PDB file of C-alpha atoms and ligand atoms in Angstrom:
ATOM      1  CA  MET A  26      -2.399  -7.931  -3.311  1.00  0.00           C
ATOM      2  CA  ARG A  27      -4.700  -5.283  -4.689  1.00  0.00           C
ATOM      3  CA  LEU A  28      -4.812  -4.208  -8.308  1.00  0.00           C
ATOM      4  CA  THR A  29      -4.127  -0.557  -7.549  1.00  0.00           C
ATOM      5  CA  HIS A  30      -2.299   1.221  -4.770  1.00  0.00           C
ATOM      6  CA  VAL A  31      -3.289   4.188  -2.653  1.00  0.00           C
ATOM      7  CA  SER A  32      -0.876   4.439   0.230  1.00  0.00           C
ATOM      8  CA  CYS A  33       2.591   3.290  -0.601  1.00  0.00           C
ATOM      9  CA  ALA A  34       6.319   3.573  -0.156  1.00  0.00           C
ATOM     10  CA  ALA A  35       8.769   2.776  -2.915  1.00  0.00           C
ATOM     11  CA  GLY A  36      12.217   1.229  -2.674  1.00  0.00           C
ATOM     12  CA  ALA A  37      14.773   0.700  -5.382  1.00  0.00           C
ATOM     13  CA  GLY A  38      16.867  -1.882  -3.559  1.00  0.00           C
ATOM     14  CA  GLY A  39      14.216  -4.561  -3.064  1.00  0.00           C
ATOM     15  CA  MET A  40      11.925  -5.549  -0.219  1.00  0.00           C
ATOM     16  CA  VAL A  41      14.373  -4.930   2.596  1.00  0.00           C
ATOM     17  CA  ASP A  42      13.940  -1.211   1.865  1.00  0.00           C
ATOM     18  CA  VAL A  43      10.184  -1.243   2.347  1.00  0.00           C
ATOM     19  CA  VAL A  44       9.301  -4.027   4.822  1.00  0.00           C
ATOM     20  CA  GLU A  45      10.727  -3.366   8.271  1.00  0.00           C
ATOM     21  CA  ASP A  46       8.936  -5.910  10.431  1.00  0.00           C
ATOM     22  CA  GLU A  47       8.241  -9.247   8.760  1.00  0.00           C
ATOM     23  CA  SER A  48       5.894 -10.632  11.340  1.00  0.00           C
ATOM     24  CA  ALA A  49       3.801  -7.418  11.286  1.00  0.00           C
ATOM     25  CA  PHE A  50       3.853  -7.602   7.449  1.00  0.00           C
ATOM     26  CA  TYR A  51       2.109 -11.012   7.612  1.00  0.00           C
ATOM     27  CA  SER A  52      -0.265 -10.299  10.496  1.00  0.00           C
ATOM     28  CA  LYS A  53      -1.460  -6.997   8.994  1.00  0.00           C
ATOM     29  CA  ALA A  54      -2.261  -8.775   5.722  1.00  0.00           C
ATOM     30  CA  GLU A  55      -4.224 -11.469   7.558  1.00  0.00           C
ATOM     31  CA  GLN A  56      -6.218  -8.800   9.398  1.00  0.00           C
ATOM     32  CA  TYR A  57      -6.853  -6.945   6.145  1.00  0.00           C
ATOM     33  CA  TRP A  58      -8.264  -9.987   4.341  1.00  0.00           C
ATOM     34  CA  GLN A  59     -10.454 -10.944   7.294  1.00  0.00           C
ATOM     35  CA  GLU A  60     -12.400  -7.708   6.716  1.00  0.00           C
ATOM     36  CA  VAL A  61     -12.878  -8.244   2.964  1.00  0.00           C
ATOM     37  CA  PRO A  62     -16.265  -9.588   1.784  1.00  0.00           C
ATOM     38  CA  PRO A  63     -16.065 -13.153   0.400  1.00  0.00           C
ATOM     39  CA  THR A  64     -17.114 -12.178  -3.126  1.00  0.00           C
ATOM     40  CA  VAL A  65     -15.449 -11.930  -6.557  1.00  0.00           C
ATOM     41  CA  ASP A  66     -15.423  -8.147  -6.143  1.00  0.00           C
ATOM     42  CA  GLY A  67     -13.749  -8.570  -2.758  1.00  0.00           C
ATOM     43  CA  MET A  68     -11.080 -10.854  -4.272  1.00  0.00           C
ATOM     44  CA  LEU A  69     -10.349  -8.250  -6.944  1.00  0.00           C
ATOM     45  CA  GLY A  70     -10.440  -5.109  -4.799  1.00  0.00           C
ATOM     46  CA  GLY A  71     -13.548  -3.732  -6.480  1.00  0.00           C
ATOM     47  CA  TYR A  72     -12.534  -4.835  -9.990  1.00  0.00           C
ATOM     48  CA  GLY A  73     -14.854  -7.842 -10.154  1.00  0.00           C
ATOM     49  CA  ASN A  74     -15.788  -6.745 -13.683  1.00  0.00           C
ATOM     50  CA  ILE A  75     -12.353  -7.788 -15.037  1.00  0.00           C
ATOM     51  CA  SER A  76     -12.672 -11.374 -13.819  1.00  0.00           C
ATOM     52  CA  SER A  77     -13.892 -12.741 -17.171  1.00  0.00           C
ATOM     53  CA  ILE A  78     -11.076 -11.063 -19.143  1.00  0.00           C
ATOM     54  CA  ASP A  79      -8.608 -12.425 -16.615  1.00  0.00           C
ATOM     55  CA  ILE A  80      -9.947 -15.976 -16.805  1.00  0.00           C
ATOM     56  CA  SER A  81     -10.076 -15.964 -20.639  1.00  0.00           C
ATOM     57  CA  GLY A  82      -6.460 -14.805 -20.800  1.00  0.00           C
ATOM     58  CA  SER A  83      -5.419 -17.481 -18.289  1.00  0.00           C
ATOM     59  CA  LYS A  84      -7.254 -20.226 -20.189  1.00  0.00           C
ATOM     60  CA  LYS A  85      -5.510 -19.316 -23.440  1.00  0.00           C
ATOM     61  CA  PHE A  86      -2.182 -19.226 -21.628  1.00  0.00           C
ATOM     62  CA  LEU A  87      -2.635 -22.576 -19.887  1.00  0.00           C
ATOM     63  CA  GLN A  88      -3.959 -24.423 -22.918  1.00  0.00           C
ATOM     64  CA  LYS A  89      -0.618 -23.939 -24.681  1.00  0.00           C
ATOM     65  CA  PHE A  90       0.852 -26.456 -22.240  1.00  0.00           C
ATOM     66  CA  LEU A  91      -1.913 -29.006 -21.577  1.00  0.00           C
ATOM     67  CA  GLY A  92      -2.465 -32.192 -23.555  1.00  0.00           C
ATOM     68  CA  ASP A  93      -1.451 -35.810 -24.009  1.00  0.00           C
ATOM     69  CA  GLY A  94       1.693 -35.630 -26.145  1.00  0.00           C
ATOM     70  CA  LYS A  95       5.295 -35.848 -25.044  1.00  0.00           C
ATOM     71  CA  GLY A  96       6.298 -32.972 -22.748  1.00  0.00           C
ATOM     72  CA  LYS A  97       2.679 -31.870 -22.324  1.00  0.00           C
ATOM     73  CA  THR A  98       1.343 -31.062 -18.858  1.00  0.00           C
ATOM     74  CA  GLY A  99      -1.258 -33.471 -17.459  1.00  0.00           C
ATOM     75  CA  THR A 100      -4.747 -32.576 -16.264  1.00  0.00           C
ATOM     76  CA  GLY A 101      -4.995 -34.720 -13.145  1.00  0.00           C
ATOM     77  CA  CYS A 102      -4.548 -32.308 -10.276  1.00  0.00           C
ATOM     78  CA  ALA A 103      -4.050 -28.551  -9.818  1.00  0.00           C
ATOM     79  CA  LEU A 104      -3.329 -26.389  -6.791  1.00  0.00           C
ATOM     80  CA  ASP A 105      -4.871 -22.901  -6.472  1.00  0.00           C
ATOM     81  CA  CYS A 106      -2.594 -20.789  -4.242  1.00  0.00           C
ATOM     82  CA  GLY A 107      -4.026 -17.793  -2.397  1.00  0.00           C
ATOM     83  CA  ALA A 108      -7.287 -19.147  -3.787  1.00  0.00           C
ATOM     84  CA  GLY A 109      -9.649 -16.926  -1.817  1.00  0.00           C
ATOM     85  CA  ILE A 110     -13.239 -18.046  -2.474  1.00  0.00           C
ATOM     86  CA  GLY A 111     -12.080 -20.093  -5.473  1.00  0.00           C
ATOM     87  CA  ARG A 112     -12.707 -17.616  -8.300  1.00  0.00           C
ATOM     88  CA  ILE A 113      -9.944 -19.202 -10.397  1.00  0.00           C
ATOM     89  CA  SER A 114     -10.761 -22.759  -9.353  1.00  0.00           C
ATOM     90  CA  LYS A 115     -14.359 -22.315 -10.464  1.00  0.00           C
ATOM     91  CA  ARG A 116     -13.807 -20.847 -13.914  1.00  0.00           C
ATOM     92  CA  LEU A 117     -10.338 -22.046 -14.891  1.00  0.00           C
ATOM     93  CA  LEU A 118      -9.028 -25.016 -12.918  1.00  0.00           C
ATOM     94  CA  LEU A 119     -12.065 -27.197 -12.168  1.00  0.00           C
ATOM     95  CA  PRO A 120     -13.169 -27.160 -15.835  1.00  0.00           C
ATOM     96  CA  LEU A 121      -9.688 -28.376 -16.895  1.00  0.00           C
ATOM     97  CA  PHE A 122      -8.449 -30.646 -14.058  1.00  0.00           C
ATOM     98  CA  ARG A 123      -9.907 -33.760 -12.443  1.00  0.00           C
ATOM     99  CA  THR A 124      -9.053 -32.597  -8.924  1.00  0.00           C
ATOM    100  CA  VAL A 125      -8.199 -29.171  -7.511  1.00  0.00           C
ATOM    101  CA  ASP A 126      -6.768 -28.279  -4.083  1.00  0.00           C
ATOM    102  CA  LEU A 127      -7.166 -24.783  -2.646  1.00  0.00           C
ATOM    103  CA  VAL A 128      -4.839 -23.067  -0.192  1.00  0.00           C
ATOM    104  CA  ASP A 129      -5.458 -19.697   1.449  1.00  0.00           C
ATOM    105  CA  VAL A 130      -4.671 -18.040   4.764  1.00  0.00           C
ATOM    106  CA  THR A 131      -8.258 -16.777   5.264  1.00  0.00           C
ATOM    107  CA  GLN A 132     -10.599 -19.468   6.631  1.00  0.00           C
ATOM    108  CA  GLU A 133     -13.728 -17.395   5.868  1.00  0.00           C
ATOM    109  CA  PHE A 134     -12.905 -17.453   2.130  1.00  0.00           C
ATOM    110  CA  LEU A 135     -12.393 -21.220   2.113  1.00  0.00           C
ATOM    111  CA  ASP A 136     -15.708 -21.642   3.966  1.00  0.00           C
ATOM    112  CA  LYS A 137     -17.364 -19.622   1.211  1.00  0.00           C
ATOM    113  CA  ALA A 138     -15.590 -21.613  -1.519  1.00  0.00           C
ATOM    114  CA  ARG A 139     -17.727 -24.717  -0.985  1.00  0.00           C
ATOM    115  CA  PRO A 140     -21.084 -23.026  -1.734  1.00  0.00           C
ATOM    116  CA  TYR A 141     -19.486 -20.766  -4.365  1.00  0.00           C
ATOM    117  CA  LEU A 142     -18.114 -23.762  -6.310  1.00  0.00           C
ATOM    118  CA  GLY A 143     -21.448 -25.580  -5.978  1.00  0.00           C
ATOM    119  CA  GLU A 144     -21.679 -29.152  -7.323  1.00  0.00           C
ATOM    120  CA  GLU A 145     -18.085 -29.009  -8.560  1.00  0.00           C
ATOM    121  CA  ALA A 146     -16.822 -28.612  -4.990  1.00  0.00           C
ATOM    122  CA  LYS A 147     -16.968 -32.386  -4.767  1.00  0.00           C
ATOM    123  CA  ARG A 148     -13.892 -32.480  -7.026  1.00  0.00           C
ATOM    124  CA  VAL A 149     -11.898 -30.365  -4.576  1.00  0.00           C
ATOM    125  CA  GLY A 150      -9.392 -32.649  -2.902  1.00  0.00           C
ATOM    126  CA  ASN A 151      -8.334 -30.367  -0.045  1.00  0.00           C
ATOM    127  CA  PHE A 152      -9.126 -26.945   1.361  1.00  0.00           C
ATOM    128  CA  PHE A 153      -5.892 -26.010   3.125  1.00  0.00           C
ATOM    129  CA  CYS A 154      -6.037 -23.016   5.472  1.00  0.00           C
ATOM    130  CA  CYS A 155      -2.398 -21.960   5.628  1.00  0.00           C
ATOM    131  CA  GLY A 156      -0.074 -19.084   4.749  1.00  0.00           C
ATOM    132  CA  LEU A 157       1.979 -19.911   1.656  1.00  0.00           C
ATOM    133  CA  GLN A 158       5.105 -19.047   3.663  1.00  0.00           C
ATOM    134  CA  ASP A 159       4.339 -22.158   5.769  1.00  0.00           C
ATOM    135  CA  PHE A 160       2.677 -24.366   3.168  1.00  0.00           C
ATOM    136  CA  GLN A 161       4.311 -27.587   2.065  1.00  0.00           C
ATOM    137  CA  PRO A 162       2.796 -29.009  -1.139  1.00  0.00           C
ATOM    138  CA  GLN A 163       2.669 -32.801  -1.188  1.00  0.00           C
ATOM    139  CA  PRO A 164       5.613 -34.017  -3.289  1.00  0.00           C
ATOM    140  CA  ASP A 165       4.828 -35.161  -6.813  1.00  0.00           C
ATOM    141  CA  ARG A 166       1.075 -34.352  -6.616  1.00  0.00           C
ATOM    142  CA  TYR A 167       0.382 -31.444  -8.970  1.00  0.00           C
ATOM    143  CA  ASP A 168       0.282 -31.027 -12.749  1.00  0.00           C
ATOM    144  CA  VAL A 169      -0.251 -27.288 -12.353  1.00  0.00           C
ATOM    145  CA  ILE A 170       0.355 -24.981  -9.396  1.00  0.00           C
ATOM    146  CA  TRP A 171      -1.455 -21.680 -10.033  1.00  0.00           C
ATOM    147  CA  ILE A 172      -0.284 -18.676  -7.973  1.00  0.00           C
ATOM    148  CA  GLN A 173      -2.233 -15.509  -8.722  1.00  0.00           C
ATOM    149  CA  TRP A 174      -2.406 -12.123  -7.019  1.00  0.00           C
ATOM    150  CA  VAL A 175      -0.734 -13.345  -3.851  1.00  0.00           C
ATOM    151  CA  ILE A 176       3.082 -13.326  -4.257  1.00  0.00           C
ATOM    152  CA  GLY A 177       3.162  -9.729  -2.985  1.00  0.00           C
ATOM    153  CA  HIS A 178       2.103 -11.072   0.406  1.00  0.00           C
ATOM    154  CA  LEU A 179       5.341 -13.057   0.751  1.00  0.00           C
ATOM    155  CA  THR A 180       8.778 -11.703   1.594  1.00  0.00           C
ATOM    156  CA  ASP A 181      11.474 -12.322  -1.022  1.00  0.00           C
ATOM    157  CA  ASP A 182      13.062 -15.175   0.930  1.00  0.00           C
ATOM    158  CA  ASP A 183       9.707 -16.797   1.727  1.00  0.00           C
ATOM    159  CA  LEU A 184       8.661 -16.553  -1.916  1.00  0.00           C
ATOM    160  CA  VAL A 185      11.878 -18.234  -3.038  1.00  0.00           C
ATOM    161  CA  GLU A 186      11.444 -21.037  -0.498  1.00  0.00           C
ATOM    162  CA  PHE A 187       7.766 -21.449  -1.366  1.00  0.00           C
ATOM    163  CA  LEU A 188       8.580 -21.744  -5.084  1.00  0.00           C
ATOM    164  CA  ARG A 189      11.267 -24.283  -4.258  1.00  0.00           C
ATOM    165  CA  ARG A 190       8.718 -26.406  -2.363  1.00  0.00           C
ATOM    166  CA  CYS A 191       6.265 -26.024  -5.258  1.00  0.00           C
ATOM    167  CA  ARG A 192       8.924 -27.416  -7.576  1.00  0.00           C
ATOM    168  CA  GLY A 193       8.978 -30.540  -5.421  1.00  0.00           C
ATOM    169  CA  GLY A 194       5.174 -30.702  -5.585  1.00  0.00           C
ATOM    170  CA  LEU A 195       5.121 -31.031  -9.393  1.00  0.00           C
ATOM    171  CA  ARG A 196       4.469 -34.211 -11.338  1.00  0.00           C
ATOM    172  CA  PRO A 197       6.600 -34.930 -14.417  1.00  0.00           C
ATOM    173  CA  ASP A 198       6.032 -32.150 -17.014  1.00  0.00           C
ATOM    174  CA  GLY A 199       4.186 -30.183 -14.339  1.00  0.00           C
ATOM    175  CA  LEU A 200       4.045 -26.407 -14.450  1.00  0.00           C
ATOM    176  CA  ILE A 201       3.970 -23.521 -11.985  1.00  0.00           C
ATOM    177  CA  VAL A 202       2.071 -20.476 -13.236  1.00  0.00           C
ATOM    178  CA  MET A 203       2.549 -17.147 -11.502  1.00  0.00           C
ATOM    179  CA  LYS A 204       0.224 -14.306 -12.545  1.00  0.00           C
ATOM    180  CA  ASP A 205       0.589 -10.990 -10.770  1.00  0.00           C
ATOM    181  CA  ASN A 206       0.926  -7.226 -10.776  1.00  0.00           C
ATOM    182  CA  VAL A 207       4.311  -5.831 -11.715  1.00  0.00           C
ATOM    183  CA  ALA A 208       5.784  -2.443 -10.829  1.00  0.00           C
ATOM    184  CA  TYR A 209       7.493  -0.263 -13.431  1.00  0.00           C
ATOM    185  CA  GLU A 210      10.505   0.103 -11.152  1.00  0.00           C
ATOM    186  CA  GLY A 211      11.663  -1.158  -7.762  1.00  0.00           C
ATOM    187  CA  VAL A 212       9.340  -2.433  -5.059  1.00  0.00           C
ATOM    188  CA  ILE A 213       6.142  -0.654  -4.029  1.00  0.00           C
ATOM    189  CA  LEU A 214       4.659  -1.256  -0.598  1.00  0.00           C
ATOM    190  CA  ASP A 215       0.893  -1.164  -0.193  1.00  0.00           C
ATOM    191  CA  GLU A 216       0.343  -0.276   3.440  1.00  0.00           C
ATOM    192  CA  VAL A 217      -3.379  -0.886   3.249  1.00  0.00           C
ATOM    193  CA  ASP A 218      -3.318  -4.637   2.536  1.00  0.00           C
ATOM    194  CA  SER A 219       0.336  -5.092   3.592  1.00  0.00           C
ATOM    195  CA  SER A 220       1.757  -6.361   0.324  1.00  0.00           C
ATOM    196  CA  VAL A 221       4.460  -5.396  -2.128  1.00  0.00           C
ATOM    197  CA  CYS A 222       4.474  -5.060  -5.899  1.00  0.00           C
ATOM    198  CA  ARG A 223       7.823  -5.957  -7.475  1.00  0.00           C
ATOM    199  CA  GLU A 224       9.368  -4.949 -10.762  1.00  0.00           C
ATOM    200  CA  LEU A 225       9.718  -7.788 -13.287  1.00  0.00           C
ATOM    201  CA  PRO A 226      13.535  -8.107 -13.114  1.00  0.00           C
ATOM    202  CA  LEU A 227      13.252  -8.764  -9.366  1.00  0.00           C
ATOM    203  CA  VAL A 228      10.505 -11.359  -9.867  1.00  0.00           C
ATOM    204  CA  ARG A 229      12.701 -13.084 -12.468  1.00  0.00           C
ATOM    205  CA  GLU A 230      15.633 -13.054 -10.046  1.00  0.00           C
ATOM    206  CA  LEU A 231      13.544 -14.694  -7.288  1.00  0.00           C
ATOM    207  CA  VAL A 232      12.389 -17.368  -9.731  1.00  0.00           C
ATOM    208  CA  ARG A 233      16.001 -18.064 -10.641  1.00  0.00           C
ATOM    209  CA  ARG A 234      16.966 -18.281  -6.947  1.00  0.00           C
ATOM    210  CA  ALA A 235      14.253 -20.928  -6.503  1.00  0.00           C
ATOM    211  CA  GLY A 236      15.987 -23.061  -9.127  1.00  0.00           C
ATOM    212  CA  LEU A 237      13.207 -22.550 -11.682  1.00  0.00           C
ATOM    213  CA  GLN A 238      13.246 -21.371 -15.272  1.00  0.00           C
ATOM    214  CA  ILE A 239      10.747 -19.128 -17.007  1.00  0.00           C
ATOM    215  CA  ILE A 240       9.637 -21.118 -20.021  1.00  0.00           C
ATOM    216  CA  TYR A 241       7.043 -18.630 -21.258  1.00  0.00           C
ATOM    217  CA  GLU A 242       5.911 -15.151 -20.264  1.00  0.00           C
ATOM    218  CA  GLU A 243       3.053 -12.926 -21.347  1.00  0.00           C
ATOM    219  CA  ARG A 244       1.409  -9.641 -20.384  1.00  0.00           C
ATOM    220  CA  GLN A 245      -2.351  -9.814 -19.737  1.00  0.00           C
ATOM    221  CA  GLU A 246      -4.107  -7.620 -22.282  1.00  0.00           C
ATOM    222  CA  ASN A 247      -7.288  -5.558 -22.084  1.00  0.00           C
ATOM    223  CA  PHE A 248      -7.128  -4.673 -18.399  1.00  0.00           C
ATOM    224  CA  PRO A 249      -8.089  -1.112 -17.364  1.00  0.00           C
ATOM    225  CA  GLU A 250      -5.387   1.536 -17.838  1.00  0.00           C
ATOM    226  CA  GLU A 251      -5.321   2.602 -14.199  1.00  0.00           C
ATOM    227  CA  ILE A 252      -4.314  -0.742 -12.685  1.00  0.00           C
ATOM    228  CA  TYR A 253      -0.862  -2.293 -12.497  1.00  0.00           C
ATOM    229  CA  GLN A 254       0.419  -4.242 -15.478  1.00  0.00           C
ATOM    230  CA  VAL A 255      -0.219  -7.943 -14.951  1.00  0.00           C
ATOM    231  CA  HIS A 256       2.229 -10.572 -16.209  1.00  0.00           C
ATOM    232  CA  THR A 257       1.847 -14.346 -16.388  1.00  0.00           C
ATOM    233  CA  LEU A 258       4.942 -16.544 -16.091  1.00  0.00           C
ATOM    234  CA  ALA A 259       5.134 -20.294 -16.743  1.00  0.00           C
ATOM    235  CA  LEU A 260       7.872 -21.914 -14.661  1.00  0.00           C
ATOM    236  CA  ARG A 261       9.393 -25.317 -14.264  1.00  0.00           C
TER     237      ARG A 261
HETATM  238  C1  SAM B   6      -6.200 -10.473  -4.235  1.00  0.00           C
HETATM  239  S1  SAM B   6      -6.879 -11.933  -3.461  1.00  0.00           S
HETATM  240  C2  SAM B   6      -6.698 -13.053  -4.835  1.00  0.00           C
HETATM  241  C3  SAM B   6      -7.528 -14.289  -4.713  1.00  0.00           C
HETATM  242  C4  SAM B   6      -7.427 -15.228  -5.931  1.00  0.00           C
HETATM  243  N1  SAM B   6      -6.064 -15.596  -6.203  1.00  0.00           N
HETATM  244  C5  SAM B   6      -8.042 -14.578  -7.140  1.00  0.00           C
HETATM  245  O1  SAM B   6      -7.293 -14.144  -8.035  1.00  0.00           O
HETATM  246  O2  SAM B   6      -9.288 -14.498  -7.191  1.00  0.00           O
HETATM  247  C6  SAM B   6      -5.513 -12.421  -2.385  1.00  0.00           C
HETATM  248  C7  SAM B   6      -5.757 -13.700  -1.602  1.00  0.00           C
HETATM  249  O3  SAM B   6      -4.534 -14.055  -0.962  1.00  0.00           O
HETATM  250  C8  SAM B   6      -4.804 -14.511   0.347  1.00  0.00           C
HETATM  251  N2  SAM B   6      -3.571 -14.350   1.126  1.00  0.00           N
HETATM  252  C9  SAM B   6      -3.022 -13.220   1.607  1.00  0.00           C
HETATM  253  N3  SAM B   6      -1.852 -13.482   2.201  1.00  0.00           N
HETATM  254  C10 SAM B   6      -1.636 -14.824   2.088  1.00  0.00           C
HETATM  255  C11 SAM B   6      -0.597 -15.707   2.495  1.00  0.00           C
HETATM  256  N4  SAM B   6       0.471 -15.260   3.153  1.00  0.00           N
HETATM  257  N5  SAM B   6      -0.715 -17.015   2.204  1.00  0.00           N
HETATM  258  C12 SAM B   6      -1.829 -17.475   1.545  1.00  0.00           C
HETATM  259  N6  SAM B   6      -2.831 -16.695   1.131  1.00  0.00           N
HETATM  260  C13 SAM B   6      -2.744 -15.374   1.395  1.00  0.00           C
HETATM  261  C14 SAM B   6      -5.990 -13.680   0.810  1.00  0.00           C
HETATM  262  O4  SAM B   6      -6.684 -14.314   1.853  1.00  0.00           O
HETATM  263  C15 SAM B   6      -6.799 -13.593  -0.489  1.00  0.00           C
HETATM  264  O5  SAM B   6      -7.668 -14.671  -0.597  1.00  0.00           O
END
């Protein structure tokens, strides 16, 4: 899931219009990420300079929900989905949660995560190397499941099923946060990294199909003009 697109096809009727071969869709993405350097710039497709703005926006967003009172989300354990080298774990999740698990399909990124996170890596519970389409979160384990810049790598049906499993992975008052690019209209295929960018109404529909509700939604501000709009959705 890159922040901009170069080579693309657009479809108005959803993913079925743009993704013809599901298994090639997944294997091409895996091959793409295996060639990407395990750096912050690599994670953000050359936009490493926006990482701090991104993390500040995410921190403000998440802090609305965390705390001790009734209905507040706990700070015991978080899951970083499509974590890459752990850019979000390092600056957002490890400073706020006692334990963080990382899941990503690219083993090389998870190998890099340990040195990248440094001392704090000792508070990582698990480094799972797995595609989200196959990942089963442990039931009742997570206060927050953070899913950023990766949903475009899942087909509609796999995303719905993944979100459903995430729901089962939440502790009481737990929260799923999805932060990603959104298209102005329809679904845009990026043939370079083999991902799609969906319009917001379609994302909302997939969330609903997973049996989740959007409890809060925000657009990330202060990103460069030329990249996709990025929206953050809190779900439970
Ligand atoms: C754009 S990077 C974002 C990394 C991280 N979320 C961040 O914001 O710094 C996309 C990440 O998704 C991972 N990825 C791609 N397809 C995946 C899949 N099907 N399941 C899990 N991870 C996947 C890649 O290996 C890569 O680490």
